[in-house]
JSON list of C-alpha atoms and ligand atoms in Angstrom, two decimals:
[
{"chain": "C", "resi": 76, "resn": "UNK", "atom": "CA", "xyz": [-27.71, -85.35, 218.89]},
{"chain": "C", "resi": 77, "resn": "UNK", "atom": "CA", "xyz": [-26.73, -88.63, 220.42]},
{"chain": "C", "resi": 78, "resn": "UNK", "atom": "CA", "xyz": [-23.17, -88.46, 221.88]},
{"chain": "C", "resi": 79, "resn": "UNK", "atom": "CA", "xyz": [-20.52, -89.79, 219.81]},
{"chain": "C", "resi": 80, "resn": "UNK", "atom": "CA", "xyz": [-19.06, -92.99, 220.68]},
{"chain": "C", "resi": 81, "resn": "UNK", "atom": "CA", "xyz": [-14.99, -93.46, 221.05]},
{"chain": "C", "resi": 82, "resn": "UNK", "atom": "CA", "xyz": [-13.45, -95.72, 219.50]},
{"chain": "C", "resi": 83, "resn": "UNK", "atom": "CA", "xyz": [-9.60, -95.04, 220.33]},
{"chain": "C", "resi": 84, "resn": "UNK", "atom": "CA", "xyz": [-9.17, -97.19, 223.61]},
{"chain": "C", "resi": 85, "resn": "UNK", "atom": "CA", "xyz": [-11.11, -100.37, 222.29]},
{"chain": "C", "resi": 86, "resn": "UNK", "atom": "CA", "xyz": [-8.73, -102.96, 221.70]},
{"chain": "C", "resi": 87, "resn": "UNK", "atom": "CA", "xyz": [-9.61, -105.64, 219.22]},
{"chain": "C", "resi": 88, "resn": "UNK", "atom": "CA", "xyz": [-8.71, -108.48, 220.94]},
{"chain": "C", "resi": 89, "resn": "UNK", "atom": "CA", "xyz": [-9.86, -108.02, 224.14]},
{"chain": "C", "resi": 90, "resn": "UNK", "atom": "CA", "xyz": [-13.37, -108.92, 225.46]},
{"chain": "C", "resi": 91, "resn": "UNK", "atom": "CA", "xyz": [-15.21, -106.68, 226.99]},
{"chain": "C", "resi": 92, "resn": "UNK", "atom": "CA", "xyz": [-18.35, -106.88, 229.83]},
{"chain": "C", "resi": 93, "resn": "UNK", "atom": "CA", "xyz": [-21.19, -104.40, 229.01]},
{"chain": "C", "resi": 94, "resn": "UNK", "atom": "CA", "xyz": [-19.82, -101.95, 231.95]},
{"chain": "C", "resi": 95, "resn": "UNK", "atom": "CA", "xyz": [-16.22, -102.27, 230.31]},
{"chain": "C", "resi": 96, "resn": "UNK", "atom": "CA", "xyz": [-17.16, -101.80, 227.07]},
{"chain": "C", "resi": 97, "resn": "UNK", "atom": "CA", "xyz": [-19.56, -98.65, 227.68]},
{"chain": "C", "resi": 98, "resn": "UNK", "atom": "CA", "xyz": [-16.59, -97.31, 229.48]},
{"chain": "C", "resi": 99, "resn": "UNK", "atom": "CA", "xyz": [-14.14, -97.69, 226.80]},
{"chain": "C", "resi": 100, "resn": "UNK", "atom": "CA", "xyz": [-16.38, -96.34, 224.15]},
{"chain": "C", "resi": 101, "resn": "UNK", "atom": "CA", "xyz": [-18.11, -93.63, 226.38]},
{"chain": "C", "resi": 102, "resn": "UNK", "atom": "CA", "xyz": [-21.50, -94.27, 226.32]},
{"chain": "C", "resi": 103, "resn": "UNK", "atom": "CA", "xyz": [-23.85, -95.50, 228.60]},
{"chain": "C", "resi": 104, "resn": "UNK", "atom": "CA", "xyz": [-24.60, -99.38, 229.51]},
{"chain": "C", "resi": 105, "resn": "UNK", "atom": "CA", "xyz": [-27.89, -99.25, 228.39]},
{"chain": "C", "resi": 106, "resn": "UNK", "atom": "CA", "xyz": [-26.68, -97.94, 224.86]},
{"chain": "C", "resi": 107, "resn": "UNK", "atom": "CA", "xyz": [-24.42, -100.84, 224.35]},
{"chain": "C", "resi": 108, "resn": "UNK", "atom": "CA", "xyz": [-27.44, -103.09, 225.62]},
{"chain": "C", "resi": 109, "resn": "UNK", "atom": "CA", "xyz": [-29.41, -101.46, 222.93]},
{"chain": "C", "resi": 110, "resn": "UNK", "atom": "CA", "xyz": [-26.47, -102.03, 220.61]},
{"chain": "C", "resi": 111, "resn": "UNK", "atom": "CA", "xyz": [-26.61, -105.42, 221.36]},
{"chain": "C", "resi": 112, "resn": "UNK", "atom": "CA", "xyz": [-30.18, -106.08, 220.87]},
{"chain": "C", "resi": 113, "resn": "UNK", "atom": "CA", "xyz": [-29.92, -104.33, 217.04]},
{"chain": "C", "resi": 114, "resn": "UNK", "atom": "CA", "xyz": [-26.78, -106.15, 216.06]},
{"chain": "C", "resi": 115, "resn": "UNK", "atom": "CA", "xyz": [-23.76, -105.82, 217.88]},
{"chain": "C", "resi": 116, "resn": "UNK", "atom": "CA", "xyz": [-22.43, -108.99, 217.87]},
{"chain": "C", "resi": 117, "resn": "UNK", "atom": "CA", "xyz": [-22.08, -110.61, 221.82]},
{"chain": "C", "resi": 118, "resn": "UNK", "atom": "CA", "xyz": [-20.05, -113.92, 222.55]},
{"chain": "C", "resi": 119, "resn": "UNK", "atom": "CA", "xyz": [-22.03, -117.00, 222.38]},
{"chain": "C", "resi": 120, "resn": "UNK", "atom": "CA", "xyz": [-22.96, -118.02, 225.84]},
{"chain": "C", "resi": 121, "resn": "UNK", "atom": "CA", "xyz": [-20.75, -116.20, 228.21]},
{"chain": "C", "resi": 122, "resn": "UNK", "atom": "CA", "xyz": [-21.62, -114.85, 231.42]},
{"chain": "C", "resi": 123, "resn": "UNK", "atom": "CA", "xyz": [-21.76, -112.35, 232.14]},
{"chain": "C", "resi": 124, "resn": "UNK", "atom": "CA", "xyz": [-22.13, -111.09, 228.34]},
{"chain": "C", "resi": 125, "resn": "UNK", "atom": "CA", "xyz": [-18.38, -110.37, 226.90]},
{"chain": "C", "resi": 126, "resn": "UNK", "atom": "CA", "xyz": [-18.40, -108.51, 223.75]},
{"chain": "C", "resi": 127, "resn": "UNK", "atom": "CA", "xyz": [-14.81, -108.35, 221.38]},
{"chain": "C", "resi": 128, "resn": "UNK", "atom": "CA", "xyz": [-13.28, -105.33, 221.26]},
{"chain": "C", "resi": 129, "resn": "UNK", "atom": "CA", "xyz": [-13.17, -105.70, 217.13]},
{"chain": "C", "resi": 130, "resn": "UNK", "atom": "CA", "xyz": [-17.31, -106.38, 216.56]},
{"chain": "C", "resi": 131, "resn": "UNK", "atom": "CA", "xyz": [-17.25, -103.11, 219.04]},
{"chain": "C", "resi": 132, "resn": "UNK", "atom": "CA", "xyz": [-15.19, -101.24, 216.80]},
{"chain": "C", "resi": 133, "resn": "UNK", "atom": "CA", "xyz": [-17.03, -102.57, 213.77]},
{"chain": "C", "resi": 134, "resn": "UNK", "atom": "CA", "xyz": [-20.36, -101.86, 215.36]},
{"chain": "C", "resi": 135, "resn": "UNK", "atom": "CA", "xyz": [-19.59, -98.37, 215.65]},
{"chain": "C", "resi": 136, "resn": "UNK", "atom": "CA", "xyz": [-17.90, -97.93, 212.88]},
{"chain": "C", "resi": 137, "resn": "UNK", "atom": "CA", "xyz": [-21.33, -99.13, 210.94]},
{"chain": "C", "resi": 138, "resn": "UNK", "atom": "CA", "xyz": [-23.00, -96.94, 212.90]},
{"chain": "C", "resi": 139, "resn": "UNK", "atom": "CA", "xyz": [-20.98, -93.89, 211.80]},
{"chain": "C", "resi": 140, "resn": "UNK", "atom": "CA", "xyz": [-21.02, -94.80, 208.27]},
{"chain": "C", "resi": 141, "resn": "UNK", "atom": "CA", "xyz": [-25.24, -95.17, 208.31]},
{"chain": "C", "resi": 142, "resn": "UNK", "atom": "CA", "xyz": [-25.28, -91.41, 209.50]},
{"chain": "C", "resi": 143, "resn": "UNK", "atom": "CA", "xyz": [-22.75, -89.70, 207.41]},
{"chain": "C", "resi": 144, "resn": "UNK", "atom": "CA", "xyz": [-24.67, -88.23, 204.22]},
{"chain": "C", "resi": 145, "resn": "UNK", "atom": "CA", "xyz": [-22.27, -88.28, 201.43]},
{"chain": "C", "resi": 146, "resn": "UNK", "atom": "CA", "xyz": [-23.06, -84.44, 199.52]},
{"chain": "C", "resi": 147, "resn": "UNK", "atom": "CA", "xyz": [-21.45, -83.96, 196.27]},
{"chain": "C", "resi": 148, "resn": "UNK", "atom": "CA", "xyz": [-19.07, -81.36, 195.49]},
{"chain": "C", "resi": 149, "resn": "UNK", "atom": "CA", "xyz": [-21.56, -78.11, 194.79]},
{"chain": "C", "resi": 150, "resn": "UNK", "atom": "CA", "xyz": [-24.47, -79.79, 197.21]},
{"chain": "C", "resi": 151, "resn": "UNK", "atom": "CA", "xyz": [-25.13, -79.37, 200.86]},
{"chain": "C", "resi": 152, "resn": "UNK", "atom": "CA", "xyz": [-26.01, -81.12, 203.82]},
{"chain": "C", "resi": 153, "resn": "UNK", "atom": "CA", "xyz": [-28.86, -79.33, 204.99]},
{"chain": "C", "resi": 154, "resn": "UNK", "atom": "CA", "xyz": [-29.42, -79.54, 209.24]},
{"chain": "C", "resi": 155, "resn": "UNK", "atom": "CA", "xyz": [-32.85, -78.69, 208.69]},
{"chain": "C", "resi": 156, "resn": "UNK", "atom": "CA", "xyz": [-34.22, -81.15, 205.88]},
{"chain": "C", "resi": 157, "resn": "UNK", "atom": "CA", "xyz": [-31.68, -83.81, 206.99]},
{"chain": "C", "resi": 158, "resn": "UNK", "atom": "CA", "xyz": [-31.04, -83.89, 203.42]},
{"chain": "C", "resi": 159, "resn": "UNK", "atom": "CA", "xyz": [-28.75, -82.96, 200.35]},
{"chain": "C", "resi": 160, "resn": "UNK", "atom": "CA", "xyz": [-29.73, -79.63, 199.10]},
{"chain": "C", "resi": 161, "resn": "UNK", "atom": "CA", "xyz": [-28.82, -77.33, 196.27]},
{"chain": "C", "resi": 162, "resn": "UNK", "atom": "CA", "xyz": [-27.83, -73.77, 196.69]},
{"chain": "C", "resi": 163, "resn": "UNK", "atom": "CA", "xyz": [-30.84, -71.45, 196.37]},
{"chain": "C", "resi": 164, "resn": "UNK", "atom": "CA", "xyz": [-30.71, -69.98, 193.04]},
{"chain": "C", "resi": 165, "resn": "UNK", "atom": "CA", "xyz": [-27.68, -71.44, 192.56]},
{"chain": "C", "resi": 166, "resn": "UNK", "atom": "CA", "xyz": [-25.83, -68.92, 194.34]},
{"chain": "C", "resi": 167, "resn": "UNK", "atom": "CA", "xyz": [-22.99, -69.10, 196.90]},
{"chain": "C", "resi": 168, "resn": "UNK", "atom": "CA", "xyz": [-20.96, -67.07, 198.93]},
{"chain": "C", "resi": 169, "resn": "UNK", "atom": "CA", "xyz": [-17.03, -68.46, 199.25]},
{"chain": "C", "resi": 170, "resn": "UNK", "atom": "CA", "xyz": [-14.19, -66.91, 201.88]},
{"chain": "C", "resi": 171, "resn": "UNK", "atom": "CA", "xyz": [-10.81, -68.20, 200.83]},
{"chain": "C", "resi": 172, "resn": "UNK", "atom": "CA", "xyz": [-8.24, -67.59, 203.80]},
{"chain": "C", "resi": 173, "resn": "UNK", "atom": "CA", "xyz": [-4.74, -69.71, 203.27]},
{"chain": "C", "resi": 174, "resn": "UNK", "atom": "CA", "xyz": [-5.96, -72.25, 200.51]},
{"chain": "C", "resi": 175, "resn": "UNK", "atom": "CA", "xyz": [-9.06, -72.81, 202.45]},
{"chain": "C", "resi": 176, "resn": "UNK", "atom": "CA", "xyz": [-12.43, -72.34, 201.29]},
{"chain": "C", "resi": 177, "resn": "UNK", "atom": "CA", "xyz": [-15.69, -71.71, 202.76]},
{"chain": "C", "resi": 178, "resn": "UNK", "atom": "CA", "xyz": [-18.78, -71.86, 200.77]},
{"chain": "C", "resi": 179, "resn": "UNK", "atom": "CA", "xyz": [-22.14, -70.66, 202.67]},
{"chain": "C", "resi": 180, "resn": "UNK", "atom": "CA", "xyz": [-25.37, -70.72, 200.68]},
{"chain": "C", "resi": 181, "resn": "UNK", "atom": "CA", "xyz": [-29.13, -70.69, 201.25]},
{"chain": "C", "resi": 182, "resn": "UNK", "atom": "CA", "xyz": [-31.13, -74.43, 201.18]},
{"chain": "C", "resi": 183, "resn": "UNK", "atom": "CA", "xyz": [-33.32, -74.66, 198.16]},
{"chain": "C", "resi": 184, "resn": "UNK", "atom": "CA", "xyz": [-35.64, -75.77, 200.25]},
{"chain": "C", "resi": 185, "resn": "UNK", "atom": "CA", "xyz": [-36.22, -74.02, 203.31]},
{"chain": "C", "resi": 186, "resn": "UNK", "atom": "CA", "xyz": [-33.82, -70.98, 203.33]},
{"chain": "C", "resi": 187, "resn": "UNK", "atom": "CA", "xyz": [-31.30, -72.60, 205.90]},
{"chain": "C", "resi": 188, "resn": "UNK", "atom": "CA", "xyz": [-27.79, -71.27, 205.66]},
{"chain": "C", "resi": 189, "resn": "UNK", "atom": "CA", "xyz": [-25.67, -73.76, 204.56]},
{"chain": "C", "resi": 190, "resn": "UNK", "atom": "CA", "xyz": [-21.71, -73.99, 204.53]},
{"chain": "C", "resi": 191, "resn": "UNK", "atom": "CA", "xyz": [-19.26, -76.20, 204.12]},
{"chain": "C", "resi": 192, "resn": "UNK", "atom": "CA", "xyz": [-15.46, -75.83, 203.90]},
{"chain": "C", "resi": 193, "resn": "UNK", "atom": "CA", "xyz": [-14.01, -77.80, 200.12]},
{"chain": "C", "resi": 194, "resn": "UNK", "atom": "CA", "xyz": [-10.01, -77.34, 199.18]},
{"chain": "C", "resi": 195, "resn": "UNK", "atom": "CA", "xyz": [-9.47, -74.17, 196.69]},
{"chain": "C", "resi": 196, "resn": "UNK", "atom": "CA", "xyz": [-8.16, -75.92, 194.24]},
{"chain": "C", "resi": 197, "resn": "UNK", "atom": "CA", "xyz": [-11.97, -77.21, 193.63]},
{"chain": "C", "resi": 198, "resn": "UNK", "atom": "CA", "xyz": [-12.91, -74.12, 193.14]},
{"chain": "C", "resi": 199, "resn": "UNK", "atom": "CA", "xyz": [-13.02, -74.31, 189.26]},
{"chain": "C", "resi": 200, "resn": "UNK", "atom": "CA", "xyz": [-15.15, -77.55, 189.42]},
{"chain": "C", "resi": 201, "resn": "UNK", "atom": "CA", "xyz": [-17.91, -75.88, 191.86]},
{"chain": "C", "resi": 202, "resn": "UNK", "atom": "CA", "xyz": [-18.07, -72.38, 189.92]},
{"chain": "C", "resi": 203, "resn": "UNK", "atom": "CA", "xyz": [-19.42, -74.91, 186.83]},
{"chain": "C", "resi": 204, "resn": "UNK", "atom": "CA", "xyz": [-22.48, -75.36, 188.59]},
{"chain": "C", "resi": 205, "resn": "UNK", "atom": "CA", "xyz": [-22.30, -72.66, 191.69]},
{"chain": "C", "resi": 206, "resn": "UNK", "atom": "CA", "xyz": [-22.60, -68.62, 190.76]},
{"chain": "C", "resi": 207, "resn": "UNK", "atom": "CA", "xyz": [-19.62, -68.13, 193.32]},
{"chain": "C", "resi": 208, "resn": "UNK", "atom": "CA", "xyz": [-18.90, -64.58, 194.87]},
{"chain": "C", "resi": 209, "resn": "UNK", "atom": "CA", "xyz": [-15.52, -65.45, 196.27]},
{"chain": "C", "resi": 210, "resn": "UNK", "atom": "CA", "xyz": [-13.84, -63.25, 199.06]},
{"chain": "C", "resi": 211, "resn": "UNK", "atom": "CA", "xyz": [-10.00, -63.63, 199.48]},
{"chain": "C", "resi": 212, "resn": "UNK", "atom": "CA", "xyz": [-8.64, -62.68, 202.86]},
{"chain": "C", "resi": 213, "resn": "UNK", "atom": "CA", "xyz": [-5.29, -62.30, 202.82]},
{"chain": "C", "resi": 214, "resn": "UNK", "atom": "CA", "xyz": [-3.43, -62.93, 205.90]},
{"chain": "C", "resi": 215, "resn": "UNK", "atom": "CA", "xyz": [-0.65, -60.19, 205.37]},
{"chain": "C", "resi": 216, "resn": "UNK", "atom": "CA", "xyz": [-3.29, -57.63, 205.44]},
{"chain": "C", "resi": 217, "resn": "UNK", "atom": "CA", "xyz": [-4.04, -58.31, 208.81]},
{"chain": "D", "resi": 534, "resn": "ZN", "atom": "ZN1", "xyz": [-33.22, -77.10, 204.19]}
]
């Protein structure tokens, strides 16, 4: 998994070399060469190469956006296929502690246990589609 770049300190309107701007983002110089090179936008003929803080940010940003997989409400992201799965058998297991819910099923696919935390209150909408065997913990008993 490729580290995850920062994008906190970058300030928009501020140029950046390639050193500064690997700094600020916290990956190496050679990444934001590569960045560069695959369309991060540079500044037309400075030297040495000054990048702007906001076509940083929007570079990354992109980035980010390109890798998240969206999954719908009673579908998985599955680390193993690197792709939306169903339940198997339509089946999943769901801890509620405090309003919080935890659904953990097996990929269709290739048996991978899969889990991913959704609000309670969807609850009723995933159970349409999803056998759920739901497990309350309640805090008190504790
Ligand atoms: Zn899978």
């Amino acid at each position: 998994m490729p580290k995850q770049a920062r994008l906190n300190g970058i300030k928009a309107f501020k140029s950046y070399t390639i050193e500064e701007a690997a700094a600020v983002s916290g990956v190496s110089p050679r990444t934001i060469r590569n960045w560069a090179s695959d369309g991060l936008r540079v500044m037309d003929g400075a030297r040495p190469t000054l990048i702007r803080g906001d076509d940083l940010r929007d570079y990354i940003k992109s980035q980010r956006a390109k890798r998240a997989v969206k999954t719908r409400i009673d579908t998985f992201y599955c680390v193993c296929c690197r792709k939306e799965r169903r339940a198997a058998e339509g089946m999943a297991d769901c801890d509620v502690i405090e309003g919080r819910a935890k659904l953990t099923a097996l990929c269709e696919a290739c048996g991978t246990v899969l889990s991913k935390p959704v609000a309670e209150t969807r609850l009723p909408e995933i159970a349409r589609t999803l056998d759920l065997k739901i497990t309350r913990y309640d805090e008190t008993l504790r």
